[in-house]
């Protein structure tokens, strides 16, 4: 199959992409978070193609992307006031809500759950495609399952060229990590995955938030969890990733003394000079965590190279978007963290 590369601002891009979706094909779509691998979310055969293209486990449900917040009423029932408040505050934007699913949502989209995840992305051409297709678009991150997410059209082509119908090229994604997921089906709202909308922002609207244990710890692969996707090793290059925490100086001391040929260092731009002999790769500025979220996946993809044995990684601390960066990096490291302060 020849994969079409459609520029986001091309004259017929939205029509062509929407037509492919309506015909049951696969189109990779840009969003403000990461690129998604999209199909008609109400068509089981089309959705099945997503799972095959990604090599995605069947028990991992998909997010339905809508063009307009009001569209969730066709997909969900018993929508609480808190969902409307969140939509008003953060949509279009990097927030996904888990709500009770209506019968029109097929089991392959929800992985058999009684709930469905919905999101209105902050990307004009993608919302236009959804509106023209006339159906919600089911779209996981467009990476091959387990690999770092795709934040450029080139990343998508690297993983899927010749296997999907089209990629809409909207340039690099602004946020760079996937949406925040909040489950609104229980008595208390629960954060299932941190992302572009921070816990602080959610709390300001909801007044209450439980942080699911999958956010902060490694989950056994056989465990029953709220967000099935959170239990798999994720976002990871093939090699071992070790997070080294502590002050800039202590971390550099630890990493330099353990560094061996074939290793790499993933660090903040401010630290590059400390690692001149250690093949450093900077993914953003520690002083501006939004540059770290925007650069993380491209860096992890670059480090997904069979010639690399280990990656020593520096991870930001604190809340805001840094919280989402920590979550992704810890998952990439399978929660292997060395405290450089305790090592000296
Ligand atoms: O930013 C994003 O959310 C991107 C873009 C493309 O929108 N999409 C994305 O999809 O990250 P994916 O499939 O890579 O991650 C979706 C996560 C998975 O961990 C999945 O288990 C969880 O959402 N999820 C989906 N439906 C769910 C549901 N009904 N209940 C709980 N978790 C759900
Ligand atoms: Mg994903």
mmCIF file of C-alpha atoms and ligand atoms in Angstrom:
data_model
loop_
_atom_site.group_PDB
_atom_site.id
_atom_site.type_symbol
_atom_site.label_atom_id
_atom_site.label_comp_id
_atom_site.label_asym_id
_atom_site.label_seq_id
_atom_site.Cartn_x
_atom_site.Cartn_y
_atom_site.Cartn_z
ATOM 1 C CA UNK A 1 0.000 0.000 0.000
ATOM 2 C CA UNK A 2 1.213 3.512 -0.805
ATOM 3 C CA UNK A 3 0.865 5.728 2.277
ATOM 4 C CA UNK A 4 -0.315 9.215 1.286
ATOM 5 C CA UNK A 5 1.447 12.136 2.972
ATOM 6 C CA UNK A 6 -1.135 14.910 3.251
ATOM 7 C CA UNK A 7 0.023 18.376 4.387
ATOM 8 C CA UNK A 8 -2.271 19.747 7.130
ATOM 9 C CA UNK A 9 -2.879 22.905 5.142
ATOM 10 C CA UNK A 10 -3.338 21.150 1.778
ATOM 11 C CA UNK A 11 -6.507 22.164 -0.044
ATOM 12 C CA UNK A 12 -8.242 18.783 -0.009
ATOM 13 C CA UNK A 13 -6.524 17.232 2.996
ATOM 14 C CA UNK A 14 -9.530 17.174 5.326
ATOM 15 C CA UNK A 15 -11.865 15.806 2.620
ATOM 16 C CA UNK A 16 -9.414 13.111 1.498
ATOM 17 C CA UNK A 17 -8.648 12.023 5.069
ATOM 18 C CA UNK A 18 -12.349 12.009 6.040
ATOM 19 C CA UNK A 19 -13.206 9.909 2.995
ATOM 20 C CA UNK A 20 -10.568 7.318 3.956
ATOM 21 C CA UNK A 21 -11.971 7.205 7.492
ATOM 22 C CA UNK A 22 -15.541 6.785 6.179
ATOM 23 C CA UNK A 23 -14.339 3.941 3.937
ATOM 24 C CA UNK A 24 -12.893 2.081 6.920
ATOM 25 C CA UNK A 25 -9.221 2.980 6.339
ATOM 26 C CA UNK A 26 -6.431 4.203 8.632
ATOM 27 C CA UNK A 27 -5.226 7.828 8.758
ATOM 28 C CA UNK A 28 -2.563 9.120 11.152
ATOM 29 C CA UNK A 29 -3.734 12.467 12.493
ATOM 30 C CA UNK A 30 -1.812 15.271 14.178
ATOM 31 C CA UNK A 31 -2.976 16.473 17.584
ATOM 32 C CA UNK A 32 -1.478 18.891 20.087
ATOM 33 C CA UNK A 33 -0.230 15.930 22.172
ATOM 34 C CA UNK A 34 1.082 13.217 19.824
ATOM 35 C CA UNK A 35 0.081 11.806 16.423
ATOM 36 C CA UNK A 36 -2.819 9.351 16.587
ATOM 37 C CA UNK A 37 -3.525 6.366 14.332
ATOM 38 C CA UNK A 38 -7.129 7.036 13.438
ATOM 39 C CA UNK A 39 -10.068 4.984 12.165
ATOM 40 C CA UNK A 40 -13.866 5.155 12.331
ATOM 41 C CA UNK A 41 -14.385 4.449 16.028
ATOM 42 C CA UNK A 42 -17.862 3.016 15.471
ATOM 43 C CA UNK A 43 -16.770 0.528 12.785
ATOM 44 C CA UNK A 44 -15.385 -2.702 14.316
ATOM 45 C CA UNK A 45 -13.524 -3.756 11.142
ATOM 46 C CA UNK A 46 -11.810 -0.386 10.864
ATOM 47 C CA UNK A 47 -10.894 -0.419 14.570
ATOM 48 C CA UNK A 48 -9.466 -3.939 14.209
ATOM 49 C CA UNK A 49 -6.984 -2.567 11.655
ATOM 50 C CA UNK A 50 -5.558 -0.188 14.292
ATOM 51 C CA UNK A 51 -4.782 -3.079 16.628
ATOM 52 C CA UNK A 52 -3.084 -5.008 13.812
ATOM 53 C CA UNK A 53 -1.011 -2.030 12.577
ATOM 54 C CA UNK A 54 0.240 -1.222 16.091
ATOM 55 C CA UNK A 55 0.587 -4.770 17.359
ATOM 56 C CA UNK A 56 -1.571 -3.585 20.249
ATOM 57 C CA UNK A 57 -2.903 -5.984 22.906
ATOM 58 C CA UNK A 58 -6.676 -6.496 22.481
ATOM 59 C CA UNK A 59 -7.415 -5.603 26.097
ATOM 60 C CA UNK A 60 -6.225 -2.021 25.648
ATOM 61 C CA UNK A 61 -9.140 0.303 24.770
ATOM 62 C CA UNK A 62 -8.989 3.303 22.436
ATOM 63 C CA UNK A 63 -9.838 6.977 22.866
ATOM 64 C CA UNK A 64 -12.667 8.370 20.723
ATOM 65 C CA UNK A 65 -11.843 11.821 19.338
ATOM 66 C CA UNK A 66 -14.715 14.222 18.791
ATOM 67 C CA UNK A 67 -14.946 17.438 16.762
ATOM 68 C CA UNK A 68 -17.115 19.215 19.269
ATOM 69 C CA UNK A 69 -17.801 18.702 22.997
ATOM 70 C CA UNK A 70 -21.553 18.178 22.406
ATOM 71 C CA UNK A 71 -20.718 15.028 20.382
ATOM 72 C CA UNK A 72 -19.981 13.095 23.592
ATOM 73 C CA UNK A 73 -23.709 12.846 24.282
ATOM 74 C CA UNK A 74 -24.056 10.446 21.333
ATOM 75 C CA UNK A 75 -21.280 8.254 22.787
ATOM 76 C CA UNK A 76 -21.735 8.453 26.564
ATOM 77 C CA UNK A 77 -24.580 8.374 29.083
ATOM 78 C CA UNK A 78 -24.912 9.538 32.704
ATOM 79 C CA UNK A 79 -22.529 12.404 31.969
ATOM 80 C CA UNK A 80 -21.833 14.175 35.269
ATOM 81 C CA UNK A 81 -21.704 17.967 35.627
ATOM 82 C CA UNK A 82 -17.980 17.642 36.277
ATOM 83 C CA UNK A 83 -17.493 16.418 32.677
ATOM 84 C CA UNK A 84 -19.184 19.515 31.305
ATOM 85 C CA UNK A 85 -17.111 21.710 33.605
ATOM 86 C CA UNK A 86 -13.875 20.043 32.430
ATOM 87 C CA UNK A 87 -14.900 20.285 28.770
ATOM 88 C CA UNK A 88 -15.672 23.971 29.209
ATOM 89 C CA UNK A 89 -12.325 24.614 30.876
ATOM 90 C CA UNK A 90 -10.007 22.433 28.789
ATOM 91 C CA UNK A 91 -11.560 21.421 25.425
ATOM 92 C CA UNK A 92 -10.356 21.488 22.789
ATOM 93 C CA UNK A 93 -7.227 20.362 24.583
ATOM 94 C CA UNK A 94 -5.055 17.586 26.024
ATOM 95 C CA UNK A 95 -7.663 16.042 28.310
ATOM 96 C CA UNK A 96 -9.429 12.676 27.959
ATOM 97 C CA UNK A 97 -12.459 11.766 30.068
ATOM 98 C CA UNK A 98 -13.630 8.234 30.832
ATOM 99 C CA UNK A 99 -17.444 8.051 30.935
ATOM 100 C CA UNK A 100 -20.141 5.353 30.702
ATOM 101 C CA UNK A 101 -20.375 4.149 27.068
ATOM 102 C CA UNK A 102 -23.541 4.014 24.996
ATOM 103 C CA UNK A 103 -24.382 0.828 23.087
ATOM 104 C CA UNK A 104 -23.316 2.381 19.757
ATOM 105 C CA UNK A 105 -19.652 2.202 20.823
ATOM 106 C CA UNK A 106 -18.335 -1.210 19.733
ATOM 107 C CA UNK A 107 -16.655 -3.577 22.177
ATOM 108 C CA UNK A 108 -13.381 -3.534 20.230
ATOM 109 C CA UNK A 109 -13.082 0.228 20.843
ATOM 110 C CA UNK A 110 -13.719 -0.090 24.589
ATOM 111 C CA UNK A 111 -11.965 -3.477 24.882
ATOM 112 C CA UNK A 112 -15.235 -4.722 26.342
ATOM 113 C CA UNK A 113 -15.369 -2.156 29.152
ATOM 114 C CA UNK A 114 -18.673 -0.462 30.030
ATOM 115 C CA UNK A 115 -16.874 2.882 29.727
ATOM 116 C CA UNK A 116 -15.366 4.868 26.867
ATOM 117 C CA UNK A 117 -12.580 7.455 26.769
ATOM 118 C CA UNK A 118 -13.418 10.673 24.868
ATOM 119 C CA UNK A 119 -11.349 13.674 23.889
ATOM 120 C CA UNK A 120 -11.694 16.809 21.746
ATOM 121 C CA UNK A 121 -8.183 17.546 20.405
ATOM 122 C CA UNK A 122 -6.790 21.034 19.937
ATOM 123 C CA UNK A 123 -5.921 20.698 16.262
ATOM 124 C CA UNK A 124 -8.024 22.440 13.632
ATOM 125 C CA UNK A 125 -7.473 20.084 10.685
ATOM 126 C CA UNK A 126 -8.034 17.003 12.816
ATOM 127 C CA UNK A 127 -11.305 18.381 14.182
ATOM 128 C CA UNK A 128 -12.301 19.203 10.608
ATOM 129 C CA UNK A 129 -11.541 15.625 9.519
ATOM 130 C CA UNK A 130 -13.663 14.251 12.367
ATOM 131 C CA UNK A 131 -16.528 16.616 11.504
ATOM 132 C CA UNK A 132 -16.411 15.721 7.790
ATOM 133 C CA UNK A 133 -16.144 11.991 8.519
ATOM 134 C CA UNK A 134 -19.291 12.327 10.616
ATOM 135 C CA UNK A 135 -18.045 9.735 13.109
ATOM 136 C CA UNK A 136 -15.790 9.874 16.166
ATOM 137 C CA UNK A 137 -12.218 8.859 15.310
ATOM 138 C CA UNK A 138 -10.677 6.140 17.472
ATOM 139 C CA UNK A 139 -6.975 6.921 17.744
ATOM 140 C CA UNK A 140 -4.250 5.527 19.959
ATOM 141 C CA UNK A 141 -0.815 7.124 19.785
ATOM 142 C CA UNK A 142 0.502 6.170 16.326
ATOM 143 C CA UNK A 143 3.693 4.419 17.527
ATOM 144 C CA UNK A 144 4.139 0.668 17.301
ATOM 145 C CA UNK A 145 2.927 -0.813 20.579
ATOM 146 C CA UNK A 146 5.448 -0.348 23.411
ATOM 147 C CA UNK A 147 7.598 2.136 21.471
ATOM 148 C CA UNK A 148 7.950 5.856 22.226
ATOM 149 C CA UNK A 149 5.017 7.864 20.882
ATOM 150 C CA UNK A 150 5.084 9.674 17.548
ATOM 151 C CA UNK A 151 5.359 13.460 17.652
ATOM 152 C CA UNK A 152 6.124 14.110 13.947
ATOM 153 C CA UNK A 153 4.806 12.755 10.646
ATOM 154 C CA UNK A 154 8.301 11.309 10.049
ATOM 155 C CA UNK A 155 7.979 9.237 13.237
ATOM 156 C CA UNK A 156 4.653 7.883 11.958
ATOM 157 C CA UNK A 157 6.131 6.984 8.566
ATOM 158 C CA UNK A 158 9.067 5.299 10.282
ATOM 159 C CA UNK A 159 6.634 2.966 12.076
ATOM 160 C CA UNK A 160 3.895 2.565 9.441
ATOM 161 C CA UNK A 161 5.006 3.580 5.922
ATOM 162 C CA UNK A 162 3.268 1.322 3.402
ATOM 163 C CA UNK A 163 0.929 -0.122 6.054
ATOM 164 C CA UNK A 164 -1.616 2.691 6.541
ATOM 165 C CA UNK A 165 -3.610 4.745 4.053
ATOM 166 C CA UNK A 166 -2.407 8.239 4.928
ATOM 167 C CA UNK A 167 -0.573 10.548 7.329
ATOM 168 C CA UNK A 168 -1.675 14.137 7.814
ATOM 169 C CA UNK A 169 1.479 16.165 8.419
ATOM 170 C CA UNK A 170 0.771 18.898 10.958
ATOM 171 C CA UNK A 171 4.404 19.414 12.006
ATOM 172 C CA UNK A 172 5.811 18.615 15.462
ATOM 173 C CA UNK A 173 3.271 18.259 18.275
ATOM 174 C CA UNK A 174 3.145 21.187 20.694
ATOM 175 C CA UNK A 175 2.634 19.330 24.005
ATOM 176 C CA UNK A 176 4.581 16.202 23.076
ATOM 177 C CA UNK A 177 3.181 13.808 25.708
ATOM 178 C CA UNK A 178 -0.241 12.195 25.542
ATOM 179 C CA UNK A 179 -3.391 13.660 27.034
ATOM 180 C CA UNK A 180 -4.265 13.624 30.698
ATOM 181 C CA UNK A 181 -6.848 10.894 31.388
ATOM 182 C CA UNK A 182 -9.411 11.362 34.134
ATOM 183 C CA UNK A 183 -12.014 8.749 35.033
ATOM 184 C CA UNK A 184 -15.376 10.292 35.963
ATOM 185 C CA UNK A 185 -17.349 7.066 36.408
ATOM 186 C CA UNK A 186 -16.760 6.653 40.140
ATOM 187 C CA UNK A 187 -17.763 8.720 43.126
ATOM 188 C CA UNK A 188 -14.448 10.587 43.070
ATOM 189 C CA UNK A 189 -12.617 11.718 39.910
ATOM 190 C CA UNK A 190 -9.488 9.656 39.335
ATOM 191 C CA UNK A 191 -6.340 10.599 37.408
ATOM 192 C CA UNK A 192 -5.346 7.601 35.265
ATOM 193 C CA UNK A 193 -2.573 9.264 33.253
ATOM 194 C CA UNK A 194 -0.907 12.669 33.729
ATOM 195 C CA UNK A 195 -0.512 14.840 30.633
ATOM 196 C CA UNK A 196 -0.867 18.308 29.208
ATOM 197 C CA UNK A 197 -3.605 19.307 31.654
ATOM 198 C CA UNK A 198 -1.889 19.239 35.027
ATOM 199 C CA UNK A 199 -3.256 17.776 38.291
ATOM 200 C CA UNK A 200 -3.297 21.331 39.646
ATOM 201 C CA UNK A 201 -5.533 22.476 36.759
ATOM 202 C CA UNK A 202 -7.890 19.505 37.269
ATOM 203 C CA UNK A 203 -8.129 20.142 40.995
ATOM 204 C CA UNK A 204 -9.021 23.778 40.382
ATOM 205 C CA UNK A 205 -12.128 22.665 38.443
ATOM 206 C CA UNK A 206 -13.013 19.411 40.236
ATOM 207 C CA UNK A 207 -12.076 20.277 43.816
ATOM 208 C CA UNK A 208 -11.054 16.632 44.311
ATOM 209 C CA UNK A 209 -8.810 14.129 42.553
ATOM 210 C CA UNK A 210 -7.575 10.632 43.342
ATOM 211 C CA UNK A 211 -4.230 9.716 41.770
ATOM 212 C CA UNK A 212 -4.447 6.141 40.491
ATOM 213 C CA UNK A 213 -1.601 3.879 41.610
ATOM 214 C CA UNK A 214 -0.725 3.128 37.973
ATOM 215 C CA UNK A 215 0.515 6.730 37.691
ATOM 216 C CA UNK A 216 3.240 6.363 40.275
ATOM 217 C CA UNK A 217 4.262 2.709 40.322
ATOM 218 C CA UNK A 218 5.009 -0.252 38.100
ATOM 219 C CA UNK A 219 1.883 -2.346 37.578
ATOM 220 C CA UNK A 220 2.014 -6.102 37.213
ATOM 221 C CA UNK A 221 1.079 -7.144 33.667
ATOM 222 C CA UNK A 222 -1.653 -9.485 34.964
ATOM 223 C CA UNK A 223 -3.197 -6.872 37.251
ATOM 224 C CA UNK A 224 -6.721 -5.559 36.760
ATOM 225 C CA UNK A 225 -6.282 -1.820 36.351
ATOM 226 C CA UNK A 226 -8.423 1.173 35.481
ATOM 227 C CA UNK A 227 -6.447 2.190 32.385
ATOM 228 C CA UNK A 228 -5.313 -1.084 30.829
ATOM 229 C CA UNK A 229 -2.607 0.679 28.813
ATOM 230 C CA UNK A 230 -0.764 1.747 31.952
ATOM 231 C CA UNK A 231 0.422 -1.735 32.876
ATOM 232 C CA UNK A 232 2.525 -2.369 29.784
ATOM 233 C CA UNK A 233 6.192 -1.347 29.462
ATOM 234 C CA UNK A 234 5.869 1.715 27.396
ATOM 235 C CA UNK A 235 7.540 4.598 25.685
ATOM 236 C CA UNK A 236 10.774 2.670 25.849
ATOM 237 C CA UNK A 237 13.824 2.244 23.654
ATOM 238 C CA UNK A 238 15.091 -1.354 23.420
ATOM 239 C CA UNK A 239 17.984 -0.758 25.796
ATOM 240 C CA UNK A 240 17.941 -0.384 29.574
ATOM 241 C CA UNK A 241 17.002 3.130 30.768
ATOM 242 C CA UNK A 242 18.215 4.205 34.219
ATOM 243 C CA UNK A 243 16.995 7.436 35.777
ATOM 244 C CA UNK A 244 19.641 9.144 37.906
ATOM 245 C CA UNK A 245 18.096 11.545 40.404
ATOM 246 C CA UNK A 246 19.800 14.113 42.620
ATOM 247 C CA UNK A 247 21.603 17.392 42.143
ATOM 248 C CA UNK A 248 23.200 18.223 38.839
ATOM 249 C CA UNK A 249 26.704 17.733 40.240
ATOM 250 C CA UNK A 250 26.066 14.457 42.111
ATOM 251 C CA UNK A 251 24.211 12.970 39.159
ATOM 252 C CA UNK A 252 27.048 13.878 36.797
ATOM 253 C CA UNK A 253 29.560 12.338 39.220
ATOM 254 C CA UNK A 254 27.556 9.101 39.379
ATOM 255 C CA UNK A 255 26.904 8.879 35.648
ATOM 256 C CA UNK A 256 30.489 9.716 34.640
ATOM 257 C CA UNK A 257 31.876 7.063 36.958
ATOM 258 C CA UNK A 258 29.467 4.357 35.706
ATOM 259 C CA UNK A 259 29.517 5.323 32.019
ATOM 260 C CA UNK A 260 30.822 2.638 29.628
ATOM 261 C CA UNK A 261 31.312 2.646 25.849
ATOM 262 C CA UNK A 262 27.918 2.092 24.169
ATOM 263 C CA UNK A 263 26.038 4.018 26.880
ATOM 264 C CA UNK A 264 24.281 7.332 26.292
ATOM 265 C CA UNK A 265 23.139 10.179 28.538
ATOM 266 C CA UNK A 266 19.706 11.791 28.163
ATOM 267 C CA UNK A 267 19.949 15.096 29.979
ATOM 268 C CA UNK A 268 18.719 18.679 30.259
ATOM 269 C CA UNK A 269 20.227 21.241 27.854
ATOM 270 C CA UNK A 270 21.726 23.048 30.869
ATOM 271 C CA UNK A 271 23.776 19.925 31.665
ATOM 272 C CA UNK A 272 25.366 19.209 28.280
ATOM 273 C CA UNK A 273 28.748 20.594 29.302
ATOM 274 C CA UNK A 274 28.941 18.083 32.183
ATOM 275 C CA UNK A 275 28.741 15.119 29.814
ATOM 276 C CA UNK A 276 30.992 16.008 26.893
ATOM 277 C CA UNK A 277 32.643 12.557 26.992
ATOM 278 C CA UNK A 278 29.379 10.637 27.543
ATOM 279 C CA UNK A 279 27.499 11.038 24.223
ATOM 280 C CA UNK A 280 24.846 13.318 25.735
ATOM 281 C CA UNK A 281 21.487 14.058 24.134
ATOM 282 C CA UNK A 282 19.460 16.960 25.537
ATOM 283 C CA UNK A 283 15.660 16.763 25.315
ATOM 284 C CA UNK A 284 14.837 20.269 26.539
ATOM 285 C CA UNK A 285 15.525 22.836 29.217
ATOM 286 C CA UNK A 286 15.158 21.925 32.873
ATOM 287 C CA UNK A 287 14.120 25.543 33.417
ATOM 288 C CA UNK A 288 11.153 25.129 31.055
ATOM 289 C CA UNK A 289 9.429 21.756 31.498
ATOM 290 C CA UNK A 290 7.223 22.314 28.433
ATOM 291 C CA UNK A 291 10.360 21.972 26.272
ATOM 292 C CA UNK A 292 11.077 18.648 28.013
ATOM 293 C CA UNK A 293 7.588 17.299 27.267
ATOM 294 C CA UNK A 294 7.826 18.518 23.664
ATOM 295 C CA UNK A 295 11.236 16.865 23.149
ATOM 296 C CA UNK A 296 11.008 13.665 25.192
ATOM 297 C CA UNK A 297 9.605 11.195 22.660
ATOM 298 C CA UNK A 298 11.770 12.355 19.749
ATOM 299 C CA UNK A 299 14.793 11.828 22.024
ATOM 300 C CA UNK A 300 13.640 8.400 23.214
ATOM 301 C CA UNK A 301 13.086 7.382 19.596
ATOM 302 C CA UNK A 302 16.583 8.542 18.704
ATOM 303 C CA UNK A 303 17.932 6.382 21.531
ATOM 304 C CA UNK A 304 16.037 3.338 20.273
ATOM 305 C CA UNK A 305 19.131 2.052 18.505
ATOM 306 C CA UNK A 306 20.577 -1.464 18.836
ATOM 307 C CA UNK A 307 24.112 -0.070 19.205
ATOM 308 C CA UNK A 308 23.180 1.568 22.535
ATOM 309 C CA UNK A 309 23.508 -0.553 25.688
ATOM 310 C CA UNK A 310 22.213 1.738 28.453
ATOM 311 C CA UNK A 311 20.761 5.218 28.752
ATOM 312 C CA UNK A 312 21.348 7.241 31.923
ATOM 313 C CA UNK A 313 18.475 9.725 32.068
ATOM 314 C CA UNK A 314 17.838 12.927 33.972
ATOM 315 C CA UNK A 315 14.227 13.499 34.999
ATOM 316 C CA UNK A 316 12.604 16.782 36.038
ATOM 317 C CA UNK A 317 11.063 17.116 39.503
ATOM 318 C CA UNK A 318 7.922 18.917 40.569
ATOM 319 C CA UNK A 319 4.367 19.367 39.354
ATOM 320 C CA UNK A 320 2.778 20.891 36.282
ATOM 321 C CA UNK A 321 3.785 19.359 32.970
ATOM 322 C CA UNK A 322 6.982 18.017 34.626
ATOM 323 C CA UNK A 323 4.717 15.505 36.395
ATOM 324 C CA UNK A 324 3.722 13.980 33.034
ATOM 325 C CA UNK A 325 7.362 13.901 31.870
ATOM 326 C CA UNK A 326 8.323 12.041 35.067
ATOM 327 C CA UNK A 327 5.542 9.512 34.492
ATOM 328 C CA UNK A 328 6.618 8.735 30.897
ATOM 329 C CA UNK A 329 10.319 8.601 31.698
ATOM 330 C CA UNK A 330 9.769 6.363 34.738
ATOM 331 C CA UNK A 331 7.732 3.982 32.580
ATOM 332 C CA UNK A 332 10.435 4.017 29.909
ATOM 333 C CA UNK A 333 12.887 3.115 32.697
ATOM 334 C CA UNK A 334 10.558 0.443 34.117
ATOM 335 C CA UNK A 335 10.875 2.482 37.344
ATOM 336 C CA UNK A 336 14.620 1.857 37.653
ATOM 337 C CA UNK A 337 15.855 4.924 39.529
ATOM 338 C CA UNK A 338 19.237 5.533 41.168
ATOM 339 C CA UNK A 339 19.537 8.291 43.761
ATOM 340 C CA UNK A 340 22.949 9.838 43.106
ATOM 341 C CA UNK A 341 22.825 11.632 46.474
ATOM 342 C CA UNK A 342 22.664 8.283 48.316
ATOM 343 C CA UNK A 343 25.428 6.756 46.206
ATOM 344 C CA UNK A 344 28.216 9.048 47.428
HETATM 345 O O1 LIG B 1 -3.034 12.355 23.657
HETATM 346 C C1 LIG B 1 -3.590 11.270 23.525
HETATM 347 O O2 LIG B 1 -4.408 10.827 24.343
HETATM 348 C C2 LIG B 1 -3.270 10.471 22.245
HETATM 349 C C3 LIG B 1 -3.789 11.273 21.062
HETATM 350 C C4 LIG B 1 -3.672 10.524 19.757
HETATM 351 O O3 LIG B 1 -5.092 11.692 21.307
HETATM 352 N N1 LIG B 1 -3.839 9.153 22.306
HETATM 353 C C5 LIG B 1 -3.351 8.180 23.139
HETATM 354 O O4 LIG B 1 -3.957 6.953 22.998
HETATM 355 O O5 LIG B 1 -2.460 8.384 23.917
HETATM 356 P P1 LIG B 1 -3.313 5.605 23.598
HETATM 357 O O6 LIG B 1 -4.201 4.526 23.067
HETATM 358 O O7 LIG B 1 -1.905 5.539 23.264
HETATM 359 O O8 LIG B 1 -3.549 5.734 25.121
HETATM 360 C C6 LIG B 1 -4.873 5.677 25.605
HETATM 361 C C7 LIG B 1 -4.888 5.223 27.020
HETATM 362 C C8 LIG B 1 -4.510 3.778 27.211
HETATM 363 O O9 LIG B 1 -3.679 3.675 28.353
HETATM 364 C C9 LIG B 1 -5.856 3.093 27.454
HETATM 365 O O10 LIG B 1 -5.727 1.953 28.262
HETATM 366 C C10 LIG B 1 -6.640 4.192 28.142
HETATM 367 O O11 LIG B 1 -6.253 5.355 27.468
HETATM 368 N N2 LIG B 1 -8.093 4.039 27.976
HETATM 369 C C11 LIG B 1 -8.802 4.053 26.835
HETATM 370 N N3 LIG B 1 -10.099 3.819 27.084
HETATM 371 C C12 LIG B 1 -10.236 3.662 28.412
HETATM 372 C C13 LIG B 1 -11.320 3.385 29.287
HETATM 373 N N4 LIG B 1 -12.553 3.200 28.849
HETATM 374 N N5 LIG B 1 -11.064 3.301 30.612
HETATM 375 C C14 LIG B 1 -9.805 3.470 31.078
HETATM 376 N N6 LIG B 1 -8.732 3.727 30.302
HETATM 377 C C15 LIG B 1 -8.939 3.822 28.990
HETATM 378 MG MG1 LIG B 2 0.072 5.080 23.461
#
